[in-house]
JSON list of C-alpha atoms in Angstrom, two decimals:
[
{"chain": "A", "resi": 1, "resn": "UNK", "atom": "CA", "xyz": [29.02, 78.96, 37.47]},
{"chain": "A", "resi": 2, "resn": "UNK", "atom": "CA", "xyz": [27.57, 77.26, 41.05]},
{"chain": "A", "resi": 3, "resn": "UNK", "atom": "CA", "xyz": [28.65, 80.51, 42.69]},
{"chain": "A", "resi": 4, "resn": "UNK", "atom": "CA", "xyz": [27.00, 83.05, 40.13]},
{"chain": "A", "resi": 5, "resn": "UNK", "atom": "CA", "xyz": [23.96, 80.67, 40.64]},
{"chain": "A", "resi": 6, "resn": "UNK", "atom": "CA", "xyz": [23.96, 81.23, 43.74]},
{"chain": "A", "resi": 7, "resn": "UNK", "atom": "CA", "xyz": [24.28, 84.69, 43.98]},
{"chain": "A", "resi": 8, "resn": "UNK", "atom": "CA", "xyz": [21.85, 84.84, 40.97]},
{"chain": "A", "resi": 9, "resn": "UNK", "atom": "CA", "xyz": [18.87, 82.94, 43.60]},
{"chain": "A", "resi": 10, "resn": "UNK", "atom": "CA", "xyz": [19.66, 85.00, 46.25]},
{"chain": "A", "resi": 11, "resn": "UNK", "atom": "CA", "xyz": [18.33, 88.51, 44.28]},
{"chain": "A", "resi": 12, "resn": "UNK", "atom": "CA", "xyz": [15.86, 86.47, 42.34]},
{"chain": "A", "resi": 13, "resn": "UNK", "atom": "CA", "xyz": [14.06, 84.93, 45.27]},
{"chain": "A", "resi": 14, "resn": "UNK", "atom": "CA", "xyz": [13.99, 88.28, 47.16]},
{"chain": "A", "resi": 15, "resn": "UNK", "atom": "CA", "xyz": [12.75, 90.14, 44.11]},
{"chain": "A", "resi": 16, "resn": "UNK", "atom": "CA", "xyz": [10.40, 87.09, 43.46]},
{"chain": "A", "resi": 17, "resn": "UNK", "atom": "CA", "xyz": [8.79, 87.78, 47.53]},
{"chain": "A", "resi": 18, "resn": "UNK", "atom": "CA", "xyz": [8.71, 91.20, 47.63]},
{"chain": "A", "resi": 19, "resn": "UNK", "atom": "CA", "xyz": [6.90, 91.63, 44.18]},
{"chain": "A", "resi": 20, "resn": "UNK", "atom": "CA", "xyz": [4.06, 89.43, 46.25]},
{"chain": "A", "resi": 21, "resn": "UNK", "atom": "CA", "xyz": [3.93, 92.68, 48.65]},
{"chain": "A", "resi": 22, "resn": "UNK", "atom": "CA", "xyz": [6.25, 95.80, 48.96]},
{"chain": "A", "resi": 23, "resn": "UNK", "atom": "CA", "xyz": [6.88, 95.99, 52.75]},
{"chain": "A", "resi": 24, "resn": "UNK", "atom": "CA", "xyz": [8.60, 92.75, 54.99]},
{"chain": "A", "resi": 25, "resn": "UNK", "atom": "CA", "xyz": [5.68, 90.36, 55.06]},
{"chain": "A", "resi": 26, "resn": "UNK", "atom": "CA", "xyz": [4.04, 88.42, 52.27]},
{"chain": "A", "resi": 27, "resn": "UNK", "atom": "CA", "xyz": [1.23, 85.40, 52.77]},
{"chain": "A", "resi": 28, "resn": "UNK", "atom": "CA", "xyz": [2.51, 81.82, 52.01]},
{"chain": "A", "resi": 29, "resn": "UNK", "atom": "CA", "xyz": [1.09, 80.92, 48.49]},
{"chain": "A", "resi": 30, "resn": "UNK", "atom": "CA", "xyz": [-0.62, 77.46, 49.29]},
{"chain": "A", "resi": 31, "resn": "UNK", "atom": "CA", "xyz": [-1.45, 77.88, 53.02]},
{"chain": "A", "resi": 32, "resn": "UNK", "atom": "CA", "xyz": [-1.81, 81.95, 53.36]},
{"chain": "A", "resi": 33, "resn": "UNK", "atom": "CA", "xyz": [0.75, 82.30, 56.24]},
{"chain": "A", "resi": 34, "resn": "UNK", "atom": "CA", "xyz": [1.54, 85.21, 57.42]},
{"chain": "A", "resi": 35, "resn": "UNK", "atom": "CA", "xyz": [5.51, 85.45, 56.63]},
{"chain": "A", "resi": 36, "resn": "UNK", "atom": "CA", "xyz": [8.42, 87.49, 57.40]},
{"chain": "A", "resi": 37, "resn": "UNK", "atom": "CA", "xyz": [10.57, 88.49, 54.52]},
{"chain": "A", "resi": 38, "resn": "UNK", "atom": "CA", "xyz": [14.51, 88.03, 55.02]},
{"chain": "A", "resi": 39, "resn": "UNK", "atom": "CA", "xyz": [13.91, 84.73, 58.18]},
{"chain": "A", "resi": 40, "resn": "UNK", "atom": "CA", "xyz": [14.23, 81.08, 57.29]},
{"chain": "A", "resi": 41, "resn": "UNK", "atom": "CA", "xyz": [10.21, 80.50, 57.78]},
{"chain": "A", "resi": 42, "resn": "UNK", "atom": "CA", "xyz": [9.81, 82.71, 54.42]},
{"chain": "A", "resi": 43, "resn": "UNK", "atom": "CA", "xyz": [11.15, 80.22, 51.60]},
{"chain": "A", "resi": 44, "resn": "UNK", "atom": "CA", "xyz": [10.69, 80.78, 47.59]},
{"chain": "A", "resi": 45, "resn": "UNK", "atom": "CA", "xyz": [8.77, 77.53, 46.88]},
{"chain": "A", "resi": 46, "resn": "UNK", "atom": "CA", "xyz": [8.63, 76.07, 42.83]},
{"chain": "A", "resi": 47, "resn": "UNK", "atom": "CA", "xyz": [6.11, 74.37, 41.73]},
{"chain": "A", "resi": 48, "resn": "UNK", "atom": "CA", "xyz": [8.00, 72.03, 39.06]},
{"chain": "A", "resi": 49, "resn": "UNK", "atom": "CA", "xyz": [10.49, 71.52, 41.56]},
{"chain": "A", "resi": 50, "resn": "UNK", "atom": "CA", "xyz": [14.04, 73.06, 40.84]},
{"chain": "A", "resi": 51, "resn": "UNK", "atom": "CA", "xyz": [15.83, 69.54, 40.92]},
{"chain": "A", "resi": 52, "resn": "UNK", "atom": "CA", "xyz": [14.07, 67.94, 38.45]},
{"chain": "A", "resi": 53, "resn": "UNK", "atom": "CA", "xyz": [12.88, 70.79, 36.10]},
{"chain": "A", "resi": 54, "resn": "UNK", "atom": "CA", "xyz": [15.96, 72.88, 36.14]},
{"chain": "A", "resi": 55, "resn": "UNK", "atom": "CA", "xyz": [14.95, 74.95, 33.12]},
{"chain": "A", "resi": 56, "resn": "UNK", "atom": "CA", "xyz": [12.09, 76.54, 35.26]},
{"chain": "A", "resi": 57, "resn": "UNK", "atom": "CA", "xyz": [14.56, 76.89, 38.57]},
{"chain": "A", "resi": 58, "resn": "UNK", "atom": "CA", "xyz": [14.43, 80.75, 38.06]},
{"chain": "A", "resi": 59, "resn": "UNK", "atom": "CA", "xyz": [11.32, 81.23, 35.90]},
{"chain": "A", "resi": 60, "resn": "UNK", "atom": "CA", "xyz": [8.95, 83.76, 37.76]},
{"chain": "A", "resi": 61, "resn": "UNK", "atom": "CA", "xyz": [5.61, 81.85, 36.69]},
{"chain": "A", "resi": 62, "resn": "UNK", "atom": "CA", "xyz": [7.29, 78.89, 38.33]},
{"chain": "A", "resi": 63, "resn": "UNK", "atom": "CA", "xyz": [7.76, 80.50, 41.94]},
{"chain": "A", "resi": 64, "resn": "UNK", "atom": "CA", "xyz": [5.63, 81.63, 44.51]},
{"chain": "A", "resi": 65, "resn": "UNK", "atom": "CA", "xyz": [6.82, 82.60, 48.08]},
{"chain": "A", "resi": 66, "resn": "UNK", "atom": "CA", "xyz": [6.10, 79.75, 50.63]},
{"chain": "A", "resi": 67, "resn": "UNK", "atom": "CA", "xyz": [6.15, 78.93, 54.24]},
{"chain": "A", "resi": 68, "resn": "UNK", "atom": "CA", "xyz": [8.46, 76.16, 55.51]},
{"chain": "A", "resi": 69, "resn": "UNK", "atom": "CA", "xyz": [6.23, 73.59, 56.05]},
{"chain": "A", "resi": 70, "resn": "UNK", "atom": "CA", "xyz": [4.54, 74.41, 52.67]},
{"chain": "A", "resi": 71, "resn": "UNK", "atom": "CA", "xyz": [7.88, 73.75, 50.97]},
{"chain": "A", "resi": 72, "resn": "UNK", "atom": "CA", "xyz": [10.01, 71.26, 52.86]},
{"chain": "A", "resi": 73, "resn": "UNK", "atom": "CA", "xyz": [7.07, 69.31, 54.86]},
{"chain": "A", "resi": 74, "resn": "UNK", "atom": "CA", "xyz": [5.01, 69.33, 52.64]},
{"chain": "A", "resi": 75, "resn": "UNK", "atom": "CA", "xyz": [7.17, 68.99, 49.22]},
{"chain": "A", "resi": 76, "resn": "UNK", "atom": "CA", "xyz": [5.84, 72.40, 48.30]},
{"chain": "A", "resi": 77, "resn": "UNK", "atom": "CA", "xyz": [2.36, 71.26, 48.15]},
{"chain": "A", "resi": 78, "resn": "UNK", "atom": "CA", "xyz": [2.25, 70.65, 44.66]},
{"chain": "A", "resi": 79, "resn": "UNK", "atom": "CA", "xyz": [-1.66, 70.68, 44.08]},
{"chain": "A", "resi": 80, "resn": "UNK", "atom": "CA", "xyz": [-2.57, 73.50, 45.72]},
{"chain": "A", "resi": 81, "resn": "UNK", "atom": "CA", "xyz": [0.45, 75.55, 44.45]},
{"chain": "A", "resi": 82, "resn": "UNK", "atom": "CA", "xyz": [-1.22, 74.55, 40.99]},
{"chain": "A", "resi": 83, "resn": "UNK", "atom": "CA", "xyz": [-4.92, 75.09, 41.59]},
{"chain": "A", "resi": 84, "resn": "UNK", "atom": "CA", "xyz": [-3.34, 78.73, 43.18]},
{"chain": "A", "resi": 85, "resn": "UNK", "atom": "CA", "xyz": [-1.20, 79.46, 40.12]},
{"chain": "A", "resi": 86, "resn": "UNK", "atom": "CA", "xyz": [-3.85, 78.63, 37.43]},
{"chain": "A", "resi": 87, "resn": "UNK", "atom": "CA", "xyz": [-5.92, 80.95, 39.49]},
{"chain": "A", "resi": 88, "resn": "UNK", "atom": "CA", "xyz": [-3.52, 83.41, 39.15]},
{"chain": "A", "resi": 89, "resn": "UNK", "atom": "CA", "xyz": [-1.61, 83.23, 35.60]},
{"chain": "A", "resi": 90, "resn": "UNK", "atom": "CA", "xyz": [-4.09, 81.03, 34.28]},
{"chain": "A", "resi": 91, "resn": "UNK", "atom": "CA", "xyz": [-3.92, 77.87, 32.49]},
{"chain": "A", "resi": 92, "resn": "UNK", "atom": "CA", "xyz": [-2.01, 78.25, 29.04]},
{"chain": "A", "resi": 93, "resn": "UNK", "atom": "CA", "xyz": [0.74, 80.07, 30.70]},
{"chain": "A", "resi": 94, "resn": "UNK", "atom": "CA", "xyz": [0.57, 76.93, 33.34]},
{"chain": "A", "resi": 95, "resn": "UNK", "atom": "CA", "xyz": [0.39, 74.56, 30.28]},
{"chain": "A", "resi": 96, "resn": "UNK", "atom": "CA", "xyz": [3.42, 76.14, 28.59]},
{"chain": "A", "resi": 97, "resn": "UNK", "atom": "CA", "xyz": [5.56, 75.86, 31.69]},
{"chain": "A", "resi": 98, "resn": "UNK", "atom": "CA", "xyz": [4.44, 72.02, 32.14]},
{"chain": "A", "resi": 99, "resn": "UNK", "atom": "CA", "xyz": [4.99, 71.35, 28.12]},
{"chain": "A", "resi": 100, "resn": "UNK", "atom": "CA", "xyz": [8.45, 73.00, 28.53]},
{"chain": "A", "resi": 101, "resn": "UNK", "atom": "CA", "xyz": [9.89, 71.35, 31.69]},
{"chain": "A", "resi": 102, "resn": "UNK", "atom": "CA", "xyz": [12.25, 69.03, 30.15]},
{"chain": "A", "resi": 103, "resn": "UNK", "atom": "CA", "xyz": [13.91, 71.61, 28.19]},
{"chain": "A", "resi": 104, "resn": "UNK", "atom": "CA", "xyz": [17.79, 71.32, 28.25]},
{"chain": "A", "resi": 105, "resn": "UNK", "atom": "CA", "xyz": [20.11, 74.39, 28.36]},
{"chain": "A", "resi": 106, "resn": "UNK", "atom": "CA", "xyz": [23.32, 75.06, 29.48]},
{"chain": "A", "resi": 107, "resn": "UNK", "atom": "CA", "xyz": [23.98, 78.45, 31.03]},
{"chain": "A", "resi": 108, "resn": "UNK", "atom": "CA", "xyz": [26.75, 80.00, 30.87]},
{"chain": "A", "resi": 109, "resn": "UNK", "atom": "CA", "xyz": [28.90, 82.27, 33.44]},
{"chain": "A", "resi": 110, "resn": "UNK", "atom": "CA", "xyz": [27.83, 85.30, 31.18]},
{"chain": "A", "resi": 111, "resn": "UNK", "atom": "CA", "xyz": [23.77, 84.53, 31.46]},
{"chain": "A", "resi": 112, "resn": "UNK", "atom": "CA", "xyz": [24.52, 84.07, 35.12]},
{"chain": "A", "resi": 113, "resn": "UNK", "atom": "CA", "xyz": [26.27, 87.39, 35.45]},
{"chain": "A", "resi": 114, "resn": "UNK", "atom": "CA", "xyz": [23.46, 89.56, 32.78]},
{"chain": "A", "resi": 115, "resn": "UNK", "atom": "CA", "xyz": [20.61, 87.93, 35.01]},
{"chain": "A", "resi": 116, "resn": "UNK", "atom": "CA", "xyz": [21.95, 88.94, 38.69]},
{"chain": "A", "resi": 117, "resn": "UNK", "atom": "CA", "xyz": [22.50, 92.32, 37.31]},
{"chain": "A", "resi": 118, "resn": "UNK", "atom": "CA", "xyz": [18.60, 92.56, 35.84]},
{"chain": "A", "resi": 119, "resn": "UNK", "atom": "CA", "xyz": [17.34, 91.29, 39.23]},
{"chain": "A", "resi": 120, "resn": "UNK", "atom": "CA", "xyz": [19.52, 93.54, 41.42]},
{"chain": "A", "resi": 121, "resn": "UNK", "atom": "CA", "xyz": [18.06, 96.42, 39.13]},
{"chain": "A", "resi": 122, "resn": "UNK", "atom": "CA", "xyz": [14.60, 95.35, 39.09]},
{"chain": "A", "resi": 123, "resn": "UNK", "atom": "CA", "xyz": [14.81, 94.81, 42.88]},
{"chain": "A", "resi": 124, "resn": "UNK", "atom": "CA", "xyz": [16.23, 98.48, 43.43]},
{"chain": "A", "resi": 125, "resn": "UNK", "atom": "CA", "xyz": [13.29, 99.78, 41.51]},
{"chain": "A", "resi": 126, "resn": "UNK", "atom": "CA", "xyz": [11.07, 97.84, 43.79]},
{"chain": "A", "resi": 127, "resn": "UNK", "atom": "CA", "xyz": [12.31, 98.84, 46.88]},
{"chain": "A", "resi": 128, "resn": "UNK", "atom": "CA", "xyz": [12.61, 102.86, 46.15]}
]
């Protein structure tokens, strides 16, 4: 299962960036950076962070590209991410994610496998 997770985060967080903008940059979500797609400055940042909320760790609401600083420095500056995503999905969808983040679920090897194949699908139809 830790290697389909993998995998699974590697096609998520590129579908997750390039749904932010179709060509290889996209703007950091909390500071507006311009970023390059594909180098280690252009992170997928979580605003419940994936550690401690692992029922959000690959929920699209929950993501937002992010530069390095943004994410690592600055712990993926949390408030702004939130002001930004209320902005953007607004608050009951916000609210739902918050009310749900200690959720338990155990996924299996199958969920892994169905998801990777729905992102590397929804990423090809992206891309063409």
């Amino acid at each position: 299962v830790s290697a389909l997770k993998k995998d699974l985060w590697t096609v998520f967080a590129k579908y997750c960036k390039y749904t932010r903008h179709n060509d290889s940059y996209v703007n950091c979500f909390t500071c507006d950076a311009n970023l390059q797609i594909g180098t280690s400055n252009c992170q997928l940042g979580h605003w419940l962070p994936k550690g401690g909320y692992p029922y959000h760790y690959f929920n699209e609401d929950n993501v937002r590209p992010q530069c390095y600083h943004c994410n690592i420095n600055l712990s993926g500056n949390s408030e702004v991410f939130r002001r930004r995503l209320i902005d953007e999905i607004g608050i009951d969808r916000l609210n739902e994610i918050y009310d749900t983040r200690h959720t338990l679920e155990k996924r299996s090897a199958g969920w892994y496998s169905d998801k990777i194949a729905e992102y590397k699908e929804k990423l090809n139809e992206l891309l063409e």
